[in-house]
């Protein structure tokens, strides 16, 4: 029985443990050890809440196997009932109580064993339970034991809440880890495409979805956004990856040659046809045919292409023989096909044949978090091409890259970095190495689109500066996030948030 002096001793020892012990798990074990030493327990347990299940976190008198069995749903057994109601419970004799589950299997058929269980409540919610079972003797006062446990539960509630939050955060991290592994397995970035922004992640997801099929894909986006790269990524992830990939730029060929280029011609079919020639469609048999800038086709060619898409059959120019091929058709355009249809310049039936699985590529100005990732990639690429040792881009140059609106998209950025590498005389790309269109944006009319009040996009400039500081710190510490955070005077939580916000990946800071 807990008399007054015993209660004071228990509270004194536990208050000392609370001050001295920083590890919550160890603290909970010490609480049970103190109760065992002062009260003479048979068993003691502290459970923590995880969703709607309460599991034993700390125990006294239980083996590891018995402890692992101690899991209770809300309302299940005495522990579950206390957790559900938030009210304490005293069982004078567990042998005569049908609700007592003995889930751990530690009690067996013992008699004259009492069980006392109280809730651990924090900010009005039950986050755990504290329970003991002890031998009932003549001088045992279970009500006094109950009051003592309630006092202890109130004292340790704050510490228990910290541990519950740690478990919750751990579960969230595990869930995030599973999600990232899932993305690596099913939503990984194609090897030939650079970009981490959310819109590109959606593009990658669509590539993985459609690649294994034979469905026709229409890739849409402004010039320079990488439509052919997406087409090649689809082909590389398809069952036809080892078969031919034939690309045809429909805008580069005149109308009188496009049909011959696509379907081939017989000898003598027209002036200059000195021999039979197979077309691109025939050359792609068993593989993939990519028709770039399909919106530039004339209406007569569109009619013949429609028949080819429907039946996969065609005739060479100058021949009546019908040939059939097995090809996967991919198409791309930077034109507004809906507007062309309204103007009668693009066939509606062809549009619907092509638009089976559309993929829209964002313009570079709409994926600003990828600008520096792409710039670093092109920097490394052209440093090798021109045999230079350029290691980084200066902060002023970064600001200019981030502020520019990139009407030519990724292609313009690549050309810009290539020029900068050629003109650089040090190990860093400086602002003066960039093209005049970036340096005199206001005069050339190529400035980043400002807000309606005409002010500079301050947030973009601040963001690019923050990004550069974080990347430089990570480079200095070989990717050690904690050390980088200390250098910048940030907490690890804040720097992780910034790294995620700006899409900073190891590719950014592992360059030598």
PDB file of C-alpha atoms in Angstrom, residues 122-238:
ATOM      1  CA  UNK A 122      -2.725  15.962 -22.751  1.00  0.00           C
ATOM      2  CA  UNK A 123      -4.674  19.006 -24.009  1.00  0.00           C
ATOM      3  CA  UNK A 124      -7.939  17.127 -23.527  1.00  0.00           C
ATOM      4  CA  UNK A 125      -6.990  14.002 -25.498  1.00  0.00           C
ATOM      5  CA  UNK A 126      -5.975  10.575 -24.230  1.00  0.00           C
ATOM      6  CA  UNK A 127      -2.452   9.933 -25.534  1.00  0.00           C
ATOM      7  CA  UNK A 128      -1.596   6.894 -23.423  1.00  0.00           C
ATOM      8  CA  UNK A 129      -2.280   4.870 -20.295  1.00  0.00           C
ATOM      9  CA  UNK A 130      -0.387   4.049 -17.087  1.00  0.00           C
ATOM     10  CA  UNK A 131      -1.207   0.752 -15.376  1.00  0.00           C
ATOM     11  CA  UNK A 132       0.088  -1.509 -12.618  1.00  0.00           C
ATOM     12  CA  UNK A 133      -0.897  -4.858 -11.222  1.00  0.00           C
ATOM     13  CA  UNK A 134       0.015  -5.906  -7.706  1.00  0.00           C
ATOM     14  CA  UNK A 135      -0.697  -8.535  -5.095  1.00  0.00           C
ATOM     15  CA  UNK A 136      -3.727  -7.711  -2.962  1.00  0.00           C
ATOM     16  CA  UNK A 137      -2.979  -7.941   0.763  1.00  0.00           C
ATOM     17  CA  UNK A 138      -4.843  -6.919   3.908  1.00  0.00           C
ATOM     18  CA  UNK A 139      -3.408  -3.420   4.022  1.00  0.00           C
ATOM     19  CA  UNK A 140      -3.638  -2.769   0.256  1.00  0.00           C
ATOM     20  CA  UNK A 141      -5.447   0.478  -0.504  1.00  0.00           C
ATOM     21  CA  UNK A 142      -6.259   0.415  -4.223  1.00  0.00           C
ATOM     22  CA  UNK A 143      -8.016   3.777  -4.130  1.00  0.00           C
ATOM     23  CA  UNK A 144      -4.854   5.379  -2.785  1.00  0.00           C
ATOM     24  CA  UNK A 145      -2.821   3.649  -5.502  1.00  0.00           C
ATOM     25  CA  UNK A 146      -5.298   5.004  -8.061  1.00  0.00           C
ATOM     26  CA  UNK A 147      -4.881   8.591  -6.832  1.00  0.00           C
ATOM     27  CA  UNK A 148      -1.100   8.236  -6.945  1.00  0.00           C
ATOM     28  CA  UNK A 149      -1.183   6.919 -10.517  1.00  0.00           C
ATOM     29  CA  UNK A 150      -3.489   9.757 -11.587  1.00  0.00           C
ATOM     30  CA  UNK A 151      -1.009  12.258 -10.139  1.00  0.00           C
ATOM     31  CA  UNK A 152       1.886  10.561 -11.918  1.00  0.00           C
ATOM     32  CA  UNK A 153      -0.058  10.467 -15.193  1.00  0.00           C
ATOM     33  CA  UNK A 154      -0.538  14.226 -14.977  1.00  0.00           C
ATOM     34  CA  UNK A 155       3.152  14.757 -14.223  1.00  0.00           C
ATOM     35  CA  UNK A 156       4.449  12.689 -17.162  1.00  0.00           C
ATOM     36  CA  UNK A 157       1.757  13.749 -19.656  1.00  0.00           C
ATOM     37  CA  UNK A 158       3.948  16.430 -21.225  1.00  0.00           C
ATOM     38  CA  UNK A 159       6.855  14.025 -21.690  1.00  0.00           C
ATOM     39  CA  UNK A 160       4.546  11.372 -23.130  1.00  0.00           C
ATOM     40  CA  UNK A 161       3.089  13.890 -25.577  1.00  0.00           C
ATOM     41  CA  UNK A 162       6.609  14.609 -26.862  1.00  0.00           C
ATOM     42  CA  UNK A 163       7.111  10.923 -27.526  1.00  0.00           C
ATOM     43  CA  UNK A 164       3.738  10.584 -29.254  1.00  0.00           C
ATOM     44  CA  UNK A 165       4.696  13.486 -31.510  1.00  0.00           C
ATOM     45  CA  UNK A 166       8.023  11.796 -32.241  1.00  0.00           C
ATOM     46  CA  UNK A 167       6.237   8.613 -33.273  1.00  0.00           C
ATOM     47  CA  UNK A 168       3.839  10.640 -35.400  1.00  0.00           C
ATOM     48  CA  UNK A 169       6.718  12.443 -37.089  1.00  0.00           C
ATOM     49  CA  UNK A 170       8.514   9.132 -37.608  1.00  0.00           C
ATOM     50  CA  UNK A 171       5.416   7.655 -39.238  1.00  0.00           C
ATOM     51  CA  UNK A 172       5.154  10.692 -41.485  1.00  0.00           C
ATOM     52  CA  UNK A 173       8.806  10.331 -42.464  1.00  0.00           C
ATOM     53  CA  UNK A 174       8.308   6.636 -43.172  1.00  0.00           C
ATOM     54  CA  UNK A 175       5.255   7.437 -45.279  1.00  0.00           C
ATOM     55  CA  UNK A 176       7.245  10.072 -47.158  1.00  0.00           C
ATOM     56  CA  UNK A 177      10.059   7.571 -47.625  1.00  0.00           C
ATOM     57  CA  UNK A 178       7.625   5.027 -49.049  1.00  0.00           C
ATOM     58  CA  UNK A 179       6.191   7.691 -51.354  1.00  0.00           C
ATOM     59  CA  UNK A 180       9.639   8.647 -52.592  1.00  0.00           C
ATOM     60  CA  UNK A 181      10.545   5.009 -53.184  1.00  0.00           C
ATOM     61  CA  UNK A 182       7.298   4.625 -55.089  1.00  0.00           C
ATOM     62  CA  UNK A 183       8.214   7.636 -57.202  1.00  0.00           C
ATOM     63  CA  UNK A 184      11.684   6.227 -57.803  1.00  0.00           C
ATOM     64  CA  UNK A 185      10.159   2.957 -58.935  1.00  0.00           C
ATOM     65  CA  UNK A 186       7.136   4.169 -60.879  1.00  0.00           C
ATOM     66  CA  UNK A 187       7.610   7.915 -61.315  1.00  0.00           C
ATOM     67  CA  UNK A 188      11.355   8.216 -61.860  1.00  0.00           C
ATOM     68  CA  UNK A 189      12.726  10.936 -64.074  1.00  0.00           C
ATOM     69  CA  UNK A 190      13.660   9.756 -67.570  1.00  0.00           C
ATOM     70  CA  UNK A 191      17.424   9.791 -68.007  1.00  0.00           C
ATOM     71  CA  UNK A 192      17.322  12.230 -70.915  1.00  0.00           C
ATOM     72  CA  UNK A 193      15.153  14.902 -69.257  1.00  0.00           C
ATOM     73  CA  UNK A 194      16.170  17.395 -66.556  1.00  0.00           C
ATOM     74  CA  UNK A 195      13.641  18.885 -64.130  1.00  0.00           C
ATOM     75  CA  UNK A 196      12.144  18.407 -60.669  1.00  0.00           C
ATOM     76  CA  UNK A 197       9.199  20.828 -60.601  1.00  0.00           C
ATOM     77  CA  UNK A 198       5.692  19.499 -59.978  1.00  0.00           C
ATOM     78  CA  UNK A 199       4.554  20.027 -63.573  1.00  0.00           C
ATOM     79  CA  UNK A 200       7.480  17.986 -64.881  1.00  0.00           C
ATOM     80  CA  UNK A 201       6.788  15.299 -62.291  1.00  0.00           C
ATOM     81  CA  UNK A 202       3.293  15.059 -63.785  1.00  0.00           C
ATOM     82  CA  UNK A 203       4.863  14.740 -67.237  1.00  0.00           C
ATOM     83  CA  UNK A 204       7.108  11.920 -66.001  1.00  0.00           C
ATOM     84  CA  UNK A 205       4.105  10.157 -64.520  1.00  0.00           C
ATOM     85  CA  UNK A 206       2.248  10.355 -67.837  1.00  0.00           C
ATOM     86  CA  UNK A 207       5.304   9.056 -69.696  1.00  0.00           C
ATOM     87  CA  UNK A 208       5.438   6.011 -67.436  1.00  0.00           C
ATOM     88  CA  UNK A 209       1.710   5.439 -67.833  1.00  0.00           C
ATOM     89  CA  UNK A 210       1.596   5.535 -71.620  1.00  0.00           C
ATOM     90  CA  UNK A 211       5.017   4.148 -72.581  1.00  0.00           C
ATOM     91  CA  UNK A 212       4.196   0.413 -72.234  1.00  0.00           C
ATOM     92  CA  UNK A 213       1.163   0.721 -74.537  1.00  0.00           C
ATOM     93  CA  UNK A 214       0.858   1.314 -78.284  1.00  0.00           C
ATOM     94  CA  UNK A 215      -1.390   4.349 -77.853  1.00  0.00           C
ATOM     95  CA  UNK A 216      -0.866   7.396 -80.041  1.00  0.00           C
ATOM     96  CA  UNK A 217       0.567  10.303 -78.037  1.00  0.00           C
ATOM     97  CA  UNK A 218       0.240  14.007 -78.889  1.00  0.00           C
ATOM     98  CA  UNK A 219       2.976  16.064 -77.226  1.00  0.00           C
ATOM     99  CA  UNK A 220       2.143  19.761 -77.002  1.00  0.00           C
ATOM    100  CA  UNK A 221       4.261  22.690 -75.933  1.00  0.00           C
ATOM    101  CA  UNK A 222       6.020  25.815 -77.121  1.00  0.00           C
ATOM    102  CA  UNK A 223       9.117  25.619 -79.268  1.00  0.00           C
ATOM    103  CA  UNK A 224      12.188  24.637 -77.272  1.00  0.00           C
ATOM    104  CA  UNK A 225      10.377  22.894 -74.397  1.00  0.00           C
ATOM    105  CA  UNK A 226      11.781  19.439 -75.219  1.00  0.00           C
ATOM    106  CA  UNK A 227       8.996  17.664 -77.092  1.00  0.00           C
ATOM    107  CA  UNK A 228      11.358  15.317 -78.948  1.00  0.00           C
ATOM    108  CA  UNK A 229      13.070  14.421 -75.664  1.00  0.00           C
ATOM    109  CA  UNK A 230       9.692  13.343 -74.280  1.00  0.00           C
ATOM    110  CA  UNK A 231       9.038  11.308 -77.432  1.00  0.00           C
ATOM    111  CA  UNK A 232      12.392   9.561 -77.066  1.00  0.00           C
ATOM    112  CA  UNK A 233      11.717   8.944 -73.361  1.00  0.00           C
ATOM    113  CA  UNK A 234       8.426   7.251 -74.254  1.00  0.00           C
ATOM    114  CA  UNK A 235      10.204   5.104 -76.829  1.00  0.00           C
ATOM    115  CA  UNK A 236      12.982   4.171 -74.389  1.00  0.00           C
ATOM    116  CA  UNK A 237      10.475   2.955 -71.796  1.00  0.00           C
ATOM    117  CA  UNK A 238       8.322   1.071 -74.308  1.00  0.00           C
TER     118      UNK A 238
END
